[in-house]
PDB file of C-alpha atoms and ligand atoms in Angstrom:
ATOM      1  CA  UNK A   1     -46.704   9.278  -4.382  1.00  0.00           C
ATOM      2  CA  UNK A   2     -47.899   6.541  -6.732  1.00  0.00           C
ATOM      3  CA  UNK A   3     -45.988   3.877  -7.581  1.00  0.00           C
ATOM      4  CA  UNK A   4     -44.519   4.683 -10.827  1.00  0.00           C
ATOM      5  CA  UNK A   5     -43.467   8.318  -9.299  1.00  0.00           C
ATOM      6  CA  UNK A   6     -41.634   6.212  -6.764  1.00  0.00           C
ATOM      7  CA  UNK A   7     -39.670   3.762  -8.896  1.00  0.00           C
ATOM      8  CA  UNK A   8     -38.731   7.071 -10.639  1.00  0.00           C
ATOM      9  CA  UNK A   9     -37.289   9.051  -7.500  1.00  0.00           C
ATOM     10  CA  UNK A  10     -35.808   5.418  -6.239  1.00  0.00           C
ATOM     11  CA  UNK A  11     -34.358   5.048 -10.096  1.00  0.00           C
ATOM     12  CA  UNK A  12     -32.895   8.833 -10.128  1.00  0.00           C
ATOM     13  CA  UNK A  13     -31.476   8.410  -6.654  1.00  0.00           C
ATOM     14  CA  UNK A  14     -29.554   4.771  -7.734  1.00  0.00           C
ATOM     15  CA  UNK A  15     -28.303   6.585 -10.850  1.00  0.00           C
ATOM     16  CA  UNK A  16     -27.474   9.826  -8.736  1.00  0.00           C
ATOM     17  CA  UNK A  17     -25.513   7.341  -6.074  1.00  0.00           C
ATOM     18  CA  UNK A  18     -23.944   5.332  -9.110  1.00  0.00           C
ATOM     19  CA  UNK A  19     -22.989   8.180 -10.655  1.00  0.00           C
ATOM     20  CA  UNK A  20     -20.834   9.433  -7.551  1.00  0.00           C
ATOM     21  CA  UNK A  21     -19.310   6.520  -6.862  1.00  0.00           C
ATOM     22  CA  UNK A  22     -17.980   6.497 -10.013  1.00  0.00           C
ATOM     23  CA  UNK A  23     -16.455   9.512  -9.988  1.00  0.00           C
ATOM     24  CA  UNK A  24     -15.031   8.864  -6.788  1.00  0.00           C
ATOM     25  CA  UNK A  25     -13.098   5.896  -8.499  1.00  0.00           C
ATOM     26  CA  UNK A  26     -11.938   7.576 -11.153  1.00  0.00           C
ATOM     27  CA  UNK A  27     -10.600  10.184  -9.333  1.00  0.00           C
ATOM     28  CA  UNK A  28      -8.978   8.252  -7.244  1.00  0.00           C
ATOM     29  CA  UNK A  29      -7.944   6.006 -10.225  1.00  0.00           C
ATOM     30  CA  UNK A  30      -6.317   9.374 -11.621  1.00  0.00           C
ATOM     31  CA  UNK A  31      -4.793  10.372  -8.487  1.00  0.00           C
ATOM     32  CA  UNK A  32      -2.732   7.161  -7.929  1.00  0.00           C
ATOM     33  CA  UNK A  33      -1.958   7.468 -11.927  1.00  0.00           C
ATOM     34  CA  UNK A  34      -0.331  11.227 -11.315  1.00  0.00           C
ATOM     35  CA  UNK A  35       3.112  11.562 -12.162  1.00  0.00           C
ATOM     36  CA  UNK A  36       5.631  12.713  -9.744  1.00  0.00           C
ATOM     37  CA  UNK A  37       7.993  15.565 -10.254  1.00  0.00           C
ATOM     38  CA  UNK A  38      10.244  13.370 -12.210  1.00  0.00           C
ATOM     39  CA  UNK A  39       7.115  11.995 -14.469  1.00  0.00           C
ATOM     40  CA  UNK A  40       6.704   8.606 -12.295  1.00  0.00           C
ATOM     41  CA  UNK A  41       3.735   6.713 -11.953  1.00  0.00           C
ATOM     42  CA  UNK A  42       2.374   4.657  -9.457  1.00  0.00           C
ATOM     43  CA  UNK A  43       4.337   4.002  -6.324  1.00  0.00           C
ATOM     44  CA  UNK A  44       7.415   5.730  -7.803  1.00  0.00           C
ATOM     45  CA  UNK A  45       5.481   8.922  -7.791  1.00  0.00           C
ATOM     46  CA  UNK A  46       5.409   9.133  -4.106  1.00  0.00           C
ATOM     47  CA  UNK A  47       8.269  11.830  -2.621  1.00  0.00           C
ATOM     48  CA  UNK A  48      11.520  10.565  -1.250  1.00  0.00           C
ATOM     49  CA  UNK A  49      11.887  10.792   2.825  1.00  0.00           C
ATOM     50  CA  UNK A  50      13.353  13.805   3.250  1.00  0.00           C
ATOM     51  CA  UNK A  51      15.241  13.674   6.767  1.00  0.00           C
ATOM     52  CA  UNK A  52      15.702  17.611   6.958  1.00  0.00           C
ATOM     53  CA  UNK A  53      12.187  18.551   7.035  1.00  0.00           C
ATOM     54  CA  UNK A  54      10.073  15.394   8.118  1.00  0.00           C
ATOM     55  CA  UNK A  55       9.501  15.062  12.018  1.00  0.00           C
ATOM     56  CA  UNK A  56       9.091  11.535  11.645  1.00  0.00           C
ATOM     57  CA  UNK A  57      12.509  10.789   9.885  1.00  0.00           C
ATOM     58  CA  UNK A  58      13.615  12.912  12.169  1.00  0.00           C
ATOM     59  CA  UNK A  59      12.100  11.027  15.191  1.00  0.00           C
ATOM     60  CA  UNK A  60      13.409   7.722  13.697  1.00  0.00           C
ATOM     61  CA  UNK A  61      16.989   9.249  12.876  1.00  0.00           C
ATOM     62  CA  UNK A  62      16.422   8.400   9.720  1.00  0.00           C
ATOM     63  CA  UNK A  63      19.695   8.529   7.354  1.00  0.00           C
ATOM     64  CA  UNK A  64      20.460   7.914   3.788  1.00  0.00           C
ATOM     65  CA  UNK A  65      24.147   7.582   5.152  1.00  0.00           C
ATOM     66  CA  UNK A  66      25.309   5.393   7.952  1.00  0.00           C
ATOM     67  CA  UNK A  67      28.106   7.547   9.054  1.00  0.00           C
ATOM     68  CA  UNK A  68      25.715  10.520   9.880  1.00  0.00           C
ATOM     69  CA  UNK A  69      24.078   8.334  12.401  1.00  0.00           C
ATOM     70  CA  UNK A  70      24.938   9.260  15.596  1.00  0.00           C
ATOM     71  CA  UNK A  71      27.353   6.584  17.141  1.00  0.00           C
ATOM     72  CA  UNK A  72      25.471   5.521  20.282  1.00  0.00           C
ATOM     73  CA  UNK A  73      22.655   4.171  17.663  1.00  0.00           C
ATOM     74  CA  UNK A  74      25.296   2.197  15.772  1.00  0.00           C
ATOM     75  CA  UNK A  75      24.392  -0.946  17.813  1.00  0.00           C
ATOM     76  CA  UNK A  76      23.673  -4.484  16.360  1.00  0.00           C
ATOM     77  CA  UNK A  77      20.255  -5.517  16.353  1.00  0.00           C
ATOM     78  CA  UNK A  78      18.787  -9.089  16.027  1.00  0.00           C
ATOM     79  CA  UNK A  79      22.415 -10.478  15.567  1.00  0.00           C
ATOM     80  CA  UNK A  80      22.922  -8.066  12.757  1.00  0.00           C
ATOM     81  CA  UNK A  81      25.989  -5.218  12.974  1.00  0.00           C
ATOM     82  CA  UNK A  82      25.244  -1.828  12.637  1.00  0.00           C
ATOM     83  CA  UNK A  83      26.929  -1.675   9.336  1.00  0.00           C
ATOM     84  CA  UNK A  84      24.753  -4.060   7.792  1.00  0.00           C
ATOM     85  CA  UNK A  85      21.463  -2.673   8.550  1.00  0.00           C
ATOM     86  CA  UNK A  86      19.598  -1.047   5.705  1.00  0.00           C
ATOM     87  CA  UNK A  87      16.358  -0.196   4.526  1.00  0.00           C
ATOM     88  CA  UNK A  88      16.757  -3.128   1.905  1.00  0.00           C
ATOM     89  CA  UNK A  89      17.101  -5.906   4.310  1.00  0.00           C
ATOM     90  CA  UNK A  90      14.398  -4.292   6.907  1.00  0.00           C
ATOM     91  CA  UNK A  91      11.044  -5.940   7.525  1.00  0.00           C
ATOM     92  CA  UNK A  92       9.530  -2.835   6.990  1.00  0.00           C
ATOM     93  CA  UNK A  93      10.973  -2.257   3.251  1.00  0.00           C
ATOM     94  CA  UNK A  94       9.117  -3.190  -0.331  1.00  0.00           C
ATOM     95  CA  UNK A  95      10.920  -2.528  -3.273  1.00  0.00           C
ATOM     96  CA  UNK A  96       9.570  -0.511  -6.070  1.00  0.00           C
ATOM     97  CA  UNK A  97      12.076   0.430  -8.249  1.00  0.00           C
ATOM     98  CA  UNK A  98      14.604   3.492  -9.099  1.00  0.00           C
ATOM     99  CA  UNK A  99      14.173   6.686  -7.994  1.00  0.00           C
ATOM    100  CA  UNK A 100      16.560   9.879  -8.983  1.00  0.00           C
ATOM    101  CA  UNK A 101      19.494   7.422  -9.620  1.00  0.00           C
ATOM    102  CA  UNK A 102      18.363   5.498  -6.301  1.00  0.00           C
ATOM    103  CA  UNK A 103      17.058   2.089  -5.515  1.00  0.00           C
ATOM    104  CA  UNK A 104      13.889   2.629  -3.630  1.00  0.00           C
ATOM    105  CA  UNK A 105      10.871   1.323  -1.797  1.00  0.00           C
ATOM    106  CA  UNK A 106       8.171   1.732   0.423  1.00  0.00           C
ATOM    107  CA  UNK A 107       8.320   1.931   4.183  1.00  0.00           C
ATOM    108  CA  UNK A 108       5.542   0.878   6.784  1.00  0.00           C
ATOM    109  CA  UNK A 109       6.578   3.250   8.848  1.00  0.00           C
ATOM    110  CA  UNK A 110       6.398   6.421   6.015  1.00  0.00           C
ATOM    111  CA  UNK A 111       3.414   5.935   4.686  1.00  0.00           C
ATOM    112  CA  UNK A 112       2.957   7.600   1.437  1.00  0.00           C
ATOM    113  CA  UNK A 113       6.854   8.511   0.808  1.00  0.00           C
ATOM    114  CA  UNK A 114       9.615   6.107  -0.626  1.00  0.00           C
ATOM    115  CA  UNK A 115      12.801   5.531   1.506  1.00  0.00           C
ATOM    116  CA  UNK A 116      16.382   4.708  -0.302  1.00  0.00           C
ATOM    117  CA  UNK A 117      17.168   0.917  -0.240  1.00  0.00           C
ATOM    118  CA  UNK A 118      20.334   1.919   1.815  1.00  0.00           C
ATOM    119  CA  UNK A 119      19.208   4.106   4.289  1.00  0.00           C
ATOM    120  CA  UNK A 120      18.518   3.373   7.757  1.00  0.00           C
ATOM    121  CA  UNK A 121      16.208   4.291  10.945  1.00  0.00           C
ATOM    122  CA  UNK A 122      16.012   3.044  14.449  1.00  0.00           C
ATOM    123  CA  UNK A 123      13.002   1.055  13.564  1.00  0.00           C
ATOM    124  CA  UNK A 124      15.322  -1.334  11.490  1.00  0.00           C
ATOM    125  CA  UNK A 125      13.729  -4.637  11.654  1.00  0.00           C
ATOM    126  CA  UNK A 126      15.430  -8.010  10.180  1.00  0.00           C
ATOM    127  CA  UNK A 127      13.618  -9.133   7.187  1.00  0.00           C
ATOM    128  CA  UNK A 128      12.210 -12.281   8.235  1.00  0.00           C
TER     129      UNK A 128
HETATM  130  S1  LIG B   1      11.702   1.110   9.154  1.00  0.00           S
HETATM  131 FE1  LIG B   1      13.450   0.079   8.069  1.00  0.00          FE
HETATM  132  S2  LIG B   1      12.686   0.029   5.761  1.00  0.00           S
HETATM  133 FE2  LIG B   1      11.272   1.786   7.328  1.00  0.00          FE
HETATM  134  S3  LIG B   1      13.313   3.320   6.946  1.00  0.00           S
HETATM  135 FE3  LIG B   1      13.473   2.292   9.088  1.00  0.00          FE
HETATM  136  S4  LIG B   1      15.539   0.968   8.133  1.00  0.00           S
HETATM  137 FE4  LIG B   1      14.033   1.915   6.680  1.00  0.00          FE
END
């Protein structure tokens, strides 16, 4: 293979690779900007954790209503009484805004989903 032919192939491979990377980046950008069911974009497009169907939520006794949490789980942690333990003051929570009339945020435990700020689960950990 002479030099100009090799240069042509190297350039062609480079262009194809560059094009593929660009397509992947654009697809990711579109995926992140895709609106949720309520038309939200960005982090708010993620679905809310559904304690009725989400196996992790069920394993962690996730609840949007403290009154429904089993009595034996309603214990003080790190000096905080159970009644004051909510996602909003949990170290795993980061608020992102309003969705379906609720203040919501991300939670490290539920990647790709949103939790309601007044919810609770057994992984509650006092925010530093
Ligand atoms: S880990 Fe914290 S933020 Fe996540 S669901 Fe449980 S209480 Fe809420």
